[in-house]
Each structure stands twice: as structure tokens, then as C-alpha cells.
Amino acid sequence: MTSESSLRADIVEIGRRLYARAYTASNDGNISVRLGSDRLLMTPKSVCKGFMTPDMMCITDLEGRKLQGDRDPSSEMLMHLEVYRQRPDVQAVVHAHPPIATGFAVAGIPLDRAVLAEVLTTLGSIPIAEYATPSTSELPEAVRKYIKAHDGMLLANHGALTVGGDLYSAYYKMETIEHFAKISLVARLLGRENLLSREEVMRLQELRGSYGIKAPAPICAEPAMALGAVGLVDDPAACQVVQAPAGAGSRLVPDFVRQMTGAGPEGEIRLTYRELSALIEDALKSLR
Ligand SMILES: [Zn+2]
């Protein structure tokens, strides 16, 4: 088992990286790790994660009672405790506000499209936990719904949460989420987002086994999504639901967004007679 002193040093280093990458501002964010079977080592509240020292950390029990430390534990301790309660396999939890991923969380857009093979094999989908007031017991409740099947999630209008088998594994998942969010944003700004087909997603899922990736739940490609119908599987506790259209043997399915928005084959926007009339009327009004 890793010694307490090296875990303290790892938390300091990860805090420094979170702050250096602007995943947190000011005193935002928090980090914790299991210390044996019945204790947690956790960042204290009201401290900038970029300037921590190993002696600042708190030790609590699994009910959140402080056992050691000069400072009080993180204001998001309840969320961390809930994760450890729901996931005995999880050893470490990282919470931050990486700006692009948090932008998706604010826009209410989950990172659940089948776009990048690495993201699918490691995290699967990244859902959005419903909005809850930070530091209250609402937040652990919102997280509970998704944490059984997901190692990473967005928190609506707040930030992101990742978990792992050790501190660095939880931290790297935070990096992956922000990186994925950046790539998704650029693709959407460019106006095209080709998706991996359902068949390819299933192939990647099989690779999880051969790479020894321990995912908490299987990926379920949402087969009816391309038709605009309700997905066949939508239990967030049992499955990582990923939007992957049927590709009829092809690995990439182009112009998914265009199909979804109903635009025509050349990308032109089609307006009804009424919409067109309203546009012309508006244009005339602005001329008067
Ligand atoms: Zn936060």
C-alpha cells in the first residue's frame, strides 16, 4: 500500500497541476484518497489547490468526522463520501471546474457522442448530473444516480467529477474529459461531427477487455437515436449510454449532426413558407 506521506505529496502535485491547467480558479476543487479501509485523506476547505503543502490535508473517517488536521475538510466532502459509499472499487476522487467541460455542463450538453476511441474505451460516456447547490446534501444525491456506471461526469452549472483506482488515474480522467470537451467544441464550431458507428463502438468495447481496462459498466450504443426515437437502454446506473448511429458496416458515420437537425444533403437550411415569410417581413421592418 502507498504510504500516507507519498499520498499527501501526490495530492499536492495533482492540486498544482489542476491549478496550472486552469481546471480550478481561486480555492475551487477538491481531491481525496482512501487511507486504508476506514479513513480518507482529503484537501482542506478554502485553500488554493495550486499552493498546498502536504501538512494541510485532513484525515476523516468514512462518515466525514475529522480525525486529524489543523484545517476543516473540503466543503464538497459529502459528495466524496457518497462516491466511496457507492463504489468500493474507487480509491480516489477529483473534483474541478475545467472551463470547456464546464461550458458543456452549463449548456446542458453531455459528452456522450461516440467520437474518440480513447474516450470510449476509458470513460465510455460522460453524463451530466442534475444541478444541485454546491456543498449541500443535494449534490451527493445528484451524483449517486450516475456514479455506479461512470468514472467521470459533468455536474450541471458547476464542474466535473472523476474517480479512479488511484489518485493519478482519477486526475488523468479529468484531463481526458477537458481534452474531449475541447475537441468536441472545435468539431462543432467547424460544423461537422462524424461519429463512430455502433459497430465500431462495440468493437472498442471488446478492446477494453484485451487492454485490461476496468470500466464500471458496459457501453450501450443508443440504437434508436438516429431515428429520433427513445433509446432502448437509459438506466444511468447500469450502462454508459453512448450516441452511436448504425453505420451499415462502415466505421465512421458522416454528417450525423446534419441528419439530426433535418438539414438537406448539401447542408442547406430548408425553411417552410411561413418561416421564409417571417424572415422577409423582419428584413423589411428593419429597412423602414
Ligand atoms: Zn466545485
Short mmCIF file of C-alpha atoms and ligand atoms in Angstrom, two decimals:
data_model
loop_
_atom_site.label_atom_id
_atom_site.label_comp_id
_atom_site.label_asym_id
_atom_site.label_seq_id
_atom_site.Cartn_x
_atom_site.Cartn_y
_atom_site.Cartn_z
CA MET A 1 0.00 0.00 0.00
CA THR A 2 1.17 3.53 -0.75
CA SER A 3 2.42 5.35 2.34
CA GLU A 4 0.50 8.28 3.80
CA SER A 5 3.37 10.67 3.13
CA SER A 6 3.51 9.80 -0.58
CA LEU A 7 -0.31 10.17 -0.88
CA ARG A 8 -0.04 13.62 0.71
CA ALA A 9 2.66 14.51 -1.82
CA ASP A 10 0.53 13.15 -4.70
CA ILE A 11 -2.45 15.33 -3.65
CA VAL A 12 -0.18 18.39 -3.55
CA GLU A 13 1.16 17.61 -7.03
CA ILE A 14 -2.29 16.97 -8.53
CA GLY A 15 -3.60 20.19 -6.95
CA ARG A 16 -0.69 22.05 -8.55
CA ARG A 17 -1.50 20.54 -11.95
CA LEU A 18 -5.23 21.31 -11.67
CA TYR A 19 -4.43 24.95 -10.90
CA ALA A 20 -1.65 25.25 -13.51
CA ARG A 21 -4.00 23.96 -16.22
CA ALA A 22 -6.74 26.36 -15.05
CA TYR A 23 -9.06 23.50 -14.16
CA THR A 24 -9.65 25.38 -10.92
CA ALA A 25 -9.62 29.07 -10.04
CA SER A 26 -9.05 30.55 -6.61
CA ASN A 27 -9.98 27.94 -3.96
CA ASP A 28 -12.14 25.76 -6.24
CA GLY A 29 -11.92 21.99 -6.47
CA ASN A 30 -11.10 19.17 -4.08
CA ILE A 31 -9.20 15.88 -4.01
CA SER A 32 -9.41 12.82 -1.75
CA VAL A 33 -7.96 9.32 -1.47
CA ARG A 34 -8.65 6.26 0.69
CA LEU A 35 -6.20 5.81 3.53
CA GLY A 36 -6.64 2.14 4.42
CA SER A 37 -10.13 0.68 4.77
CA ASP A 38 -11.78 3.19 7.08
CA ARG A 39 -10.16 6.60 6.60
CA LEU A 40 -9.83 9.27 3.90
CA LEU A 41 -7.10 11.81 3.21
CA MET A 42 -8.65 15.00 1.80
CA THR A 43 -7.88 18.55 0.75
CA PRO A 44 -8.97 21.20 3.26
CA LYS A 45 -11.58 23.86 2.55
CA SER A 46 -10.71 27.42 1.47
CA VAL A 47 -7.26 26.67 0.08
CA CYS A 48 -5.98 27.28 -3.46
CA LYS A 49 -5.13 23.87 -4.92
CA GLY A 50 -2.08 25.34 -6.61
CA PHE A 51 -0.33 26.26 -3.37
CA MET A 52 -0.94 23.38 -0.97
CA THR A 53 1.62 21.70 1.28
CA PRO A 54 1.44 18.07 2.50
CA ASP A 55 0.71 19.07 6.12
CA MET A 56 -2.51 20.92 5.11
CA MET A 57 -4.51 17.71 4.41
CA CYS A 58 -7.30 16.42 6.67
CA ILE A 59 -7.95 12.85 7.70
CA THR A 60 -11.61 11.88 8.18
CA ASP A 61 -13.50 8.66 8.72
CA LEU A 62 -16.00 7.40 6.12
CA GLU A 63 -18.80 9.33 7.88
CA GLY A 64 -16.88 12.59 7.43
CA ARG A 65 -15.79 13.05 11.06
CA LYS A 66 -12.43 14.80 11.22
CA LEU A 67 -9.78 12.64 12.86
CA GLN A 68 -6.68 14.69 12.16
CA GLY A 69 -5.59 18.02 10.65
CA ASP A 70 -5.48 21.70 11.60
CA ARG A 71 -7.97 22.69 8.91
CA ASP A 72 -11.54 21.61 8.15
CA PRO A 73 -12.14 19.14 5.31
CA SER A 74 -13.35 20.20 1.86
CA SER A 75 -16.78 21.82 1.57
CA GLU A 76 -17.65 19.11 -1.02
CA MET A 77 -16.81 16.30 1.42
CA LEU A 78 -20.37 14.91 1.27
CA MET A 79 -20.00 14.29 -2.47
CA HIS A 80 -16.71 12.44 -1.92
CA LEU A 81 -18.20 10.32 0.91
CA GLU A 82 -21.11 9.33 -1.34
CA VAL A 83 -18.74 8.18 -4.10
CA TYR A 84 -16.77 5.97 -1.68
CA ARG A 85 -20.02 4.56 -0.28
CA GLN A 86 -21.36 3.66 -3.74
CA ARG A 87 -18.08 2.45 -5.25
CA PRO A 88 -15.91 0.20 -3.04
CA ASP A 89 -13.52 -0.15 -6.00
CA VAL A 90 -12.77 3.60 -6.11
CA GLN A 91 -9.64 4.72 -4.28
CA ALA A 92 -9.51 8.40 -5.25
CA VAL A 93 -11.85 11.28 -6.24
CA VAL A 94 -11.04 14.54 -8.05
CA HIS A 95 -13.44 17.46 -8.47
CA ALA A 96 -12.62 20.57 -10.53
CA HIS A 97 -14.17 23.21 -12.81
CA PRO A 98 -12.31 22.78 -16.14
CA PRO A 99 -13.76 25.61 -18.25
CA ILE A 100 -14.64 23.91 -21.55
CA ALA A 101 -16.17 20.80 -19.96
CA THR A 102 -17.98 23.07 -17.50
CA GLY A 103 -19.25 25.07 -20.50
CA PHE A 104 -20.88 21.86 -21.78
CA ALA A 105 -22.31 21.32 -18.28
CA VAL A 106 -23.75 24.86 -18.34
CA ALA A 107 -25.19 24.37 -21.83
CA GLY A 108 -26.75 21.07 -20.72
CA ILE A 109 -24.89 19.13 -23.43
CA PRO A 110 -23.49 15.79 -22.17
CA LEU A 111 -20.26 14.43 -23.68
CA ASP A 112 -21.92 11.24 -24.80
CA ARG A 113 -21.34 11.10 -28.56
CA ALA A 114 -19.14 8.33 -29.97
CA VAL A 115 -16.30 10.48 -31.26
CA LEU A 116 -12.93 9.38 -29.86
CA ALA A 117 -11.86 5.76 -29.42
CA GLU A 118 -9.68 6.51 -26.36
CA VAL A 119 -12.54 8.21 -24.55
CA LEU A 120 -14.92 5.34 -25.31
CA THR A 121 -12.50 2.67 -24.05
CA THR A 122 -11.62 4.54 -20.86
CA LEU A 123 -14.64 6.58 -19.79
CA GLY A 124 -17.48 5.50 -22.08
CA SER A 125 -19.99 8.32 -21.88
CA ILE A 126 -19.79 11.43 -19.69
CA PRO A 127 -23.31 12.29 -18.50
CA ILE A 128 -24.48 15.41 -16.65
CA ALA A 129 -25.63 15.04 -13.06
CA GLU A 130 -28.62 17.30 -12.37
CA TYR A 131 -27.97 20.71 -10.86
CA ALA A 132 -27.62 20.77 -7.10
CA THR A 133 -26.49 23.51 -4.74
CA PRO A 134 -22.75 23.01 -4.13
CA SER A 135 -21.70 21.75 -0.68
CA THR A 136 -25.26 20.68 0.26
CA SER A 137 -26.60 17.13 0.51
CA GLU A 138 -28.34 17.69 -2.85
CA LEU A 139 -25.05 17.23 -4.69
CA PRO A 140 -24.27 13.69 -3.46
CA GLU A 141 -27.85 12.76 -4.40
CA ALA A 142 -27.38 14.04 -7.95
CA VAL A 143 -24.07 12.18 -8.26
CA ARG A 144 -25.47 8.91 -6.85
CA LYS A 145 -27.61 8.35 -9.94
CA TYR A 146 -24.61 8.12 -12.29
CA ILE A 147 -21.63 7.08 -10.20
CA LYS A 148 -22.32 3.32 -10.27
CA ALA A 149 -21.78 3.15 -14.03
CA HIS A 150 -19.46 6.10 -14.71
CA ASP A 151 -15.92 7.08 -13.74
CA GLY A 152 -16.45 10.66 -14.88
CA MET A 153 -19.39 13.04 -15.11
CA LEU A 154 -20.25 16.68 -15.56
CA LEU A 155 -22.12 18.49 -12.79
CA ALA A 156 -24.77 20.81 -14.25
CA ASN A 157 -23.78 24.51 -14.00
CA HIS A 158 -20.86 23.59 -11.77
CA GLY A 159 -17.93 21.43 -12.97
CA ALA A 160 -16.77 17.84 -13.32
CA LEU A 161 -16.09 14.81 -11.12
CA THR A 162 -13.75 11.88 -11.80
CA VAL A 163 -12.84 8.76 -9.83
CA GLY A 164 -10.17 6.09 -10.15
CA GLY A 165 -8.19 3.21 -8.71
CA ASP A 166 -5.55 5.72 -7.52
CA LEU A 167 -5.06 9.49 -7.41
CA TYR A 168 -3.38 9.81 -10.78
CA SER A 169 -5.96 7.65 -12.52
CA ALA A 170 -8.73 9.93 -11.21
CA TYR A 171 -6.74 13.03 -12.23
CA TYR A 172 -5.98 11.76 -15.75
CA LYS A 173 -9.69 11.17 -16.31
CA MET A 174 -10.24 14.86 -15.53
CA GLU A 175 -7.64 15.70 -18.20
CA THR A 176 -9.39 13.35 -20.65
CA ILE A 177 -12.78 14.99 -20.05
CA GLU A 178 -11.44 18.51 -20.64
CA HIS A 179 -9.47 17.39 -23.71
CA PHE A 180 -12.56 15.65 -25.13
CA ALA A 181 -14.66 18.75 -24.44
CA LYS A 182 -12.14 20.92 -26.31
CA ILE A 183 -12.12 18.62 -29.34
CA SER A 184 -15.92 18.36 -29.36
CA LEU A 185 -16.22 22.14 -29.21
CA VAL A 186 -13.83 22.64 -32.14
CA ALA A 187 -15.60 19.99 -34.26
CA ARG A 188 -18.98 21.60 -33.57
CA LEU A 189 -17.62 25.07 -34.37
CA LEU A 190 -16.34 23.67 -37.66
CA GLY A 191 -19.84 22.43 -38.31
CA ARG A 192 -19.28 18.69 -38.71
CA GLU A 193 -19.04 15.90 -36.23
CA ASN A 194 -18.56 12.49 -37.82
CA LEU A 195 -19.41 9.79 -35.31
CA LEU A 196 -18.10 6.29 -34.77
CA SER A 197 -20.68 3.76 -35.84
CA ARG A 198 -22.45 1.49 -33.39
CA GLU A 199 -20.50 -1.47 -34.77
CA GLU A 200 -17.19 0.33 -34.12
CA VAL A 201 -18.27 1.21 -30.58
CA MET A 202 -18.98 -2.46 -29.88
CA ARG A 203 -15.55 -3.37 -31.31
CA LEU A 204 -13.91 -0.82 -28.98
CA GLN A 205 -15.82 -2.23 -26.06
CA GLU A 206 -14.26 -5.63 -26.73
CA LEU A 207 -10.82 -3.96 -26.71
CA ARG A 208 -11.45 -2.85 -23.13
CA GLY A 209 -11.04 -6.47 -22.09
CA SER A 210 -7.84 -7.05 -24.01
CA TYR A 211 -6.27 -3.81 -22.65
CA GLY A 212 -7.36 -4.74 -19.12
CA ILE A 213 -9.43 -1.56 -18.72
CA LYS A 214 -11.72 -1.88 -15.72
CA ALA A 215 -14.86 0.03 -16.62
CA PRO A 216 -17.69 0.12 -14.08
CA ALA A 217 -20.38 -0.67 -16.69
CA PRO A 218 -20.73 -1.68 -20.34
CA ILE A 219 -21.25 0.81 -23.17
CA CYS A 220 -24.72 0.73 -24.69
CA ALA A 221 -24.89 2.37 -28.09
CA GLU A 222 -28.22 4.07 -28.32
CA PRO A 223 -29.58 2.35 -31.40
CA ALA A 224 -32.72 4.36 -31.93
CA MET A 225 -31.07 7.76 -31.59
CA ALA A 226 -30.52 8.28 -35.32
CA LEU A 227 -34.23 7.75 -35.90
CA GLY A 228 -35.10 10.28 -33.24
CA ALA A 229 -36.91 7.70 -31.13
CA VAL A 230 -36.37 6.89 -27.47
CA GLY A 231 -33.23 4.85 -26.71
CA LEU A 232 -33.60 1.21 -25.79
CA VAL A 233 -31.46 1.48 -22.70
CA ASP A 234 -31.48 4.53 -20.48
CA ASP A 235 -30.68 3.31 -16.97
CA PRO A 236 -27.78 5.53 -15.84
CA ALA A 237 -26.89 3.09 -13.04
CA ALA A 238 -26.45 0.08 -15.33
CA CYS A 239 -25.00 1.33 -18.55
CA GLN A 240 -22.88 4.00 -20.24
CA VAL A 241 -25.23 5.26 -22.92
CA VAL A 242 -23.35 6.49 -25.99
CA GLN A 243 -24.86 8.07 -29.11
CA ALA A 244 -23.60 5.96 -31.98
CA PRO A 245 -25.65 5.65 -35.18
CA ALA A 246 -25.90 2.47 -37.24
CA GLY A 247 -23.27 2.54 -39.96
CA ALA A 248 -24.17 -0.43 -42.19
CA GLY A 249 -20.64 -1.86 -41.99
CA SER A 250 -18.81 1.47 -42.01
CA ARG A 251 -16.78 2.62 -39.03
CA LEU A 252 -17.49 6.34 -39.39
CA VAL A 253 -20.91 7.78 -39.94
CA PRO A 254 -20.67 11.23 -41.53
CA ASP A 255 -22.95 14.20 -41.20
CA PHE A 256 -24.74 12.89 -38.17
CA VAL A 257 -25.44 16.36 -36.90
CA ARG A 258 -26.88 17.36 -40.26
CA GLN A 259 -29.17 14.34 -40.28
CA MET A 260 -30.26 15.12 -36.73
CA THR A 261 -31.06 18.75 -37.49
CA GLY A 262 -33.00 17.89 -40.62
CA ALA A 263 -30.82 19.94 -42.97
CA GLY A 264 -30.55 18.73 -46.54
CA PRO A 265 -27.84 16.62 -48.16
CA GLU A 266 -25.71 19.57 -49.27
CA GLY A 267 -26.01 21.21 -45.87
CA GLU A 268 -28.51 23.86 -46.97
CA ILE A 269 -31.07 25.05 -44.50
CA ARG A 270 -34.67 24.39 -45.55
CA LEU A 271 -37.32 26.80 -44.39
CA THR A 272 -41.06 26.44 -44.53
CA TYR A 273 -43.08 29.07 -46.44
CA ARG A 274 -44.20 30.59 -43.14
CA GLU A 275 -40.60 30.81 -41.78
CA LEU A 276 -39.43 32.40 -45.01
CA SER A 277 -42.27 34.95 -44.96
CA ALA A 278 -41.43 35.86 -41.34
CA LEU A 279 -37.76 36.39 -42.28
CA ILE A 280 -38.68 38.65 -45.21
CA GLU A 281 -41.11 40.60 -43.01
CA ASP A 282 -38.37 41.14 -40.37
CA ALA A 283 -35.93 42.29 -43.03
CA LEU A 284 -38.49 44.79 -44.43
CA LYS A 285 -39.22 46.11 -40.92
CA SER A 286 -35.55 46.81 -40.29
CA LEU A 287 -35.38 48.77 -43.58
CA ARG A 288 -38.23 51.08 -42.61
ZN ZN B 1 -16.99 22.73 -7.27
#
